[in-house]
Amino acid sequence: MRSDVTGYELNAPPDLRAVLTRIASEPGRHALLAGGTELMVALNTGRLESRSLISIQHLRELRFIRVTPDAVEIGSGTTFTDIRRNATIARELPLLVQAASWTGSIANQNRGTLGGNICNASPAADTPPALHAYDASITLLSVRGERTIPYSSFHLGYKKTLLEPDEILYSVSVPRAYEGWRQYVRKVGTRNAQAISKTALAIVALVRADRIEQIRIGAASLADRPLRCVEAEAALRGRSIAENDLEPTVRLGRAALAREAKPIDDIRSTAMYRSAVAANLLEEFLRQLSN
Amino acid sequence: MAEHDNIVGTSPLRKEGRAKVLGQAKYIDDLSLPGMWHGATVRSVVARGRIRAIHFAPEIDWSEFAIVRASDIPGENTIVHLTKDHPCLAAHEVNHPEEPILLIAHREKAALLSGVGGVRIEYDELPGVFTIEESEKAVANNDVERIVWEGSDYGGTANCFKQYVLHSGEASETEDGLAAAFASADYIVEGEYHTGAQEQLYIEPNGVIAECEKDKQGNVISVCVQGSMQCPYYLVHALTLIFNLPEEKCRVIQTETGGAFGGKEDFPSVIGSHAALLAMKCGHPVKMVYDRAEDMAATTKRHPSRTRHRTAVSKDGKLLGCEIEVALDGGAYATLSPVVLSRATIHAPGAYKWHFVRVRAKAMATNLPPHGAFRGFGAPQSLFALERHMDKIALVVGLAPEELRRRNFLATGDRTATGQLLTEPVDMQHLLTRALEESDYHAKLARFAEDNRGSAIKRGMGIATFMHGSGFTGSGERRLNSLVQVELLPDGRPQILVSSTEFGQGTNTILCQVAAQTLQIPYEQVVIAQPDTQIVPNSGPTVASRTAMIVGKLVERASTQLLETLRVDGGLPLNHTAEQFEQAAVAYLDKHRSLRCSVRYEPVRPVDWNDELFHGDAYPAYAWAVYVAEVAVDMNTYTASVTRFDALQEVGRIMHPVLAKGQIEGGVAQAIGYALYEKCVWKDGRMMNNQMTNYIMPTSADLPEIHVHFEEVPCVHGPSGAKGIGELPMDGPAPAILNAIENATGLSFHSIPLLPEDIFERVSGFTEPEHGGSSELDPDRLGEFLPEVNA
Amino acid sequence: MKAMVQLTVNGQQHRIDVPPMKRLLDVLREDLHLTGTKEGCGEGECGACAVLIDGELVNSCLIPALQINGARICTIEGVSTEGGLHSIQQCFLENGGAQCGICTPGMILATHHLLDKRPTPTLEEIQEGLAGNLCRCTGYMRIFEAVQKAAEARDAL
């Protein structure tokens, strides 16, 4: 334990409005603490820079799953366990359930939140690839009002997001539009459980008459941020996966992904391994489509 | 009574098990003493250099702290094992990252953070060496600047802690034999094999609480240290030198220990001495418990190794001769490297009959934190190399892996490479047959060969055949001269007094089983004392797979003595009941006040061993094993996983089936980690992945079903014929797994840990990756999950 | 800065005045002297610090005290029934589920949580349920068997 806990302030304002008012009055001063599975690790290892924290873990206003005819809206304070236990999500958004089940351990899934996973903005985070593939939109809230933006525009760089200092991520909305789409998600980690991603791909594709009409690809650990693989999507959109056409399709997809992926070497894995495996996962998906 | 004939061989409840499942067992961090302070260590951030200056931050009130420097040590500034090269605290120079320089203590644990952070040390850095090869090169080039270890009185030379040569016969005869064998061999097969460091990763980190008593003049008159450890008397010895006190004034108590695996064999001498010094300085008891990051970065690991084989083989697969070169990386100080090297040397030729053997072995000094004991202790390194090499030989000669082994196994009546006559029955042929049956080896080989075609998942089978020596090498047991006592408690129950420690492997349980069976009373009636050197004798360290066999035998003898005394002198009838035993015991105590039976180690047979020449009876007994690994390699992710493991071993006598199974399963799990997951990432001698997030140990979701099979050929040395089993399971899995991976993919790997990145590189043909060879997992890129590197 | 925190631990109510960022693990061990919950890594990786908060398994080294204000917590000390071992504890004891014992409290709580949610788990579900609890001694096999036996014992009630 490498921090002196007496040197930190933690407050729990009674409701969402109080939190928004607080962070508006002192923007950037406070770190928001939800499930704690990131910030408390930082505290334990002596790397928690922010000395003042605001707990939002108790806010029921943030912890919800609302199903409407068009979308599933998930509050940012929803835990991974909440996501796994929701029948609609299990049925319609399996990539998100899978991603949630791969995040940490059961104990960490009981605490970790979707909002924390997104806002911590690690390029290795588990839910962003699925959210990219599902073309999610996110709603940001502040005292000034709310704004809803495509998730694909949220990440700006390494742990840099569109979130303003006085804003909090309110909810994530996923369209209920994937009936009949093919879905794929696979994570390659350092081991089978409780592992940080070396790379992960989440893909949804609408295939008609052996042709990829639409495709969306999200990836982890292939860039300095969760990656929406627009080049690979562009290369594959409209392409045929009929038996005779499959090889060139695979080649084009792999090449496009290799171009837009910019993974790094780090203590867990190497750039070349990540690129190669990501391309293999894409190929695996395309071949599955073809069968 | 007949029912007590078989307490050994049943599975009674773990002696201290109830407390453990209730959460009531007290580990060192659960304990406190009144007025206790907390201690911490200020460590070197450079790998090698001279200490130029030490600055204390002015904004900190240092009067609240106790500070210990090397100059405060009353006795010798040394952590003694075999030689005195290892300082307790660095005085003028440092030789590895994390080397302890200062100790500080404070009443409040949280104050230590700013205390440690408030010490700034200036160094004049010196060049370091960080691999076996760099260390060797310095010697070869006479690069004085990179001679990082000068030599010792224990047979060490520049940069080399120790060297051995083992010849299977007389030296010049063996050399002639080898020359002839190689000249006439149909095949000469060469290979080089590498193993990496491995962290013991006991879930309870190192910790101690120390007390110090001083006289009115301020001289230390006694010290007492309690904590997590394997060998209380090792720490006693260390303390006698640090404090210049006799043994009786250095009391050490082992507390409930949450895993050890060798990592708490020699290291407690360091942390125990540190805490005791702080207790001396501040006048209060001092607790020192490492957090995980410190424990991983600063304490001992398994020795990395490089083994070279050159083998002369006939075309019908007979092993004619071998030249083996073993090199270990010992880290910055000698610690136990000579002993690890010795075991590596003896196990290098394995379970085979060789016409001629020469093993040359050396332990090199590098500027890494000193490496130390870890389950297997040199044998896993050597056996990895040998068992991989056997598969290579098989390929070259054109034999199946198991056929090559069959043609060369040692058997009853044969002599090992050290010339030890195998008088007790050995039947590796049978063990191999049985292991292949249990694992459905041949059928799977055929099926996988078929299924692998056109599948992205390649499956394969691999075997390893080996033995592991129980007990200390050669005359080691005689030198240890272990003493064991069994005494009567006032209520008539017998109590075992040993310094042998429990750390999960079952010491308490099996020793009580032996006593109970010998005394013919229920297991529940036997008590075993907490290892407190004030009351227990030195039964030797809890290492080397010796506890069941050597200490167990002594418990049996002491119990026999006690029983006879009660029969002869206590009126205990034959075929007594438990109540009669208790009555006779109490009556005896009424009359005689106490009954304590002491026995000292005696070899069952005279031990004929020459340390210099590595000739004779290397170990009192061997356990023999055949392990079979089934793997699946996903060629899309280059990930190998073990899908089933069969471990068959002949162990003399299974004292406790549940415990024995647990030992094998746990050892296999650790060895799977050794082979496929656990990589230590080093940069300039510092472990960069010193967090559980980044040091990858297998979880329950990563391990296969581990099928354990036993055979028993009782041996004369152990109680009821038992041999040691604790370390054996560490030896076989790694080579079996890599053999299986070769079977599955056709790719031959010689280095562990074998990561997916390594498999990828081989598959994609990158032999010189521009960056990102997995040997170069970039430690500069720590990712967001790791603490700052620099102070 | 300190915060007044009210919590119920193993059925007993407590009011404590602690820094709000103090880890629940330290509150249990230091303020309440319940040392059954262990620290193995301080990173939420090993599960030795696992407890139940309102019936859900969590790693107490990652929970700040302020966030469990009003919570009901179950630690290993709260698992045994009056005067006897819980069937999970008995099964761990009988099947070699505990070797060195340091992971055991967390492992038992994870088992408790698993059997609560999945009374008859498959081996795969057991593996997943316990994947957040690292054991270095056993290789998990005896633990899986203990869990299976505990599930059967529960069934038989």
JSON list of N, CA, C and O in Angstrom, two decimals, chain B residues 204 278 403 694 765:
[
{"chain": "B", "resi": 204, "resn": "GLU", "atom": "N", "xyz": [1.10, -14.94, 0.38]},
{"chain": "B", "resi": 204, "resn": "GLU", "atom": "CA", "xyz": [1.48, -14.10, 1.53]},
{"chain": "B", "resi": 204, "resn": "GLU", "atom": "C", "xyz": [2.90, -13.59, 1.32]},
{"chain": "B", "resi": 204, "resn": "GLU", "atom": "O", "xyz": [3.84, -14.37, 1.26]},
{"chain": "B", "resi": 278, "resn": "LEU", "atom": "N", "xyz": [16.34, -2.83, 13.36]},
{"chain": "B", "resi": 278, "resn": "LEU", "atom": "CA", "xyz": [15.47, -1.69, 13.64]},
{"chain": "B", "resi": 278, "resn": "LEU", "atom": "C", "xyz": [14.94, -1.74, 15.07]},
{"chain": "B", "resi": 278, "resn": "LEU", "atom": "O", "xyz": [14.83, -0.72, 15.74]},
{"chain": "B", "resi": 403, "resn": "GLU", "atom": "N", "xyz": [10.35, -44.56, -27.36]},
{"chain": "B", "resi": 403, "resn": "GLU", "atom": "CA", "xyz": [11.21, -45.70, -27.68]},
{"chain": "B", "resi": 403, "resn": "GLU", "atom": "C", "xyz": [12.66, -45.37, -27.35]},
{"chain": "B", "resi": 403, "resn": "GLU", "atom": "O", "xyz": [13.38, -46.21, -26.79]},
{"chain": "B", "resi": 694, "resn": "ASN", "atom": "N", "xyz": [0.92, -7.89, -14.20]},
{"chain": "B", "resi": 694, "resn": "ASN", "atom": "CA", "xyz": [1.83, -8.10, -15.31]},
{"chain": "B", "resi": 694, "resn": "ASN", "atom": "C", "xyz": [2.78, -9.27, -15.17]},
{"chain": "B", "resi": 694, "resn": "ASN", "atom": "O", "xyz": [3.54, -9.57, -16.08]},
{"chain": "B", "resi": 765, "resn": "GLY", "atom": "N", "xyz": [8.64, -16.31, -39.13]},
{"chain": "B", "resi": 765, "resn": "GLY", "atom": "CA", "xyz": [10.00, -16.30, -39.66]},
{"chain": "B", "resi": 765, "resn": "GLY", "atom": "C", "xyz": [10.82, -15.11, -39.25]},
{"chain": "B", "resi": 765, "resn": "GLY", "atom": "O", "xyz": [11.85, -14.81, -39.84]}
]
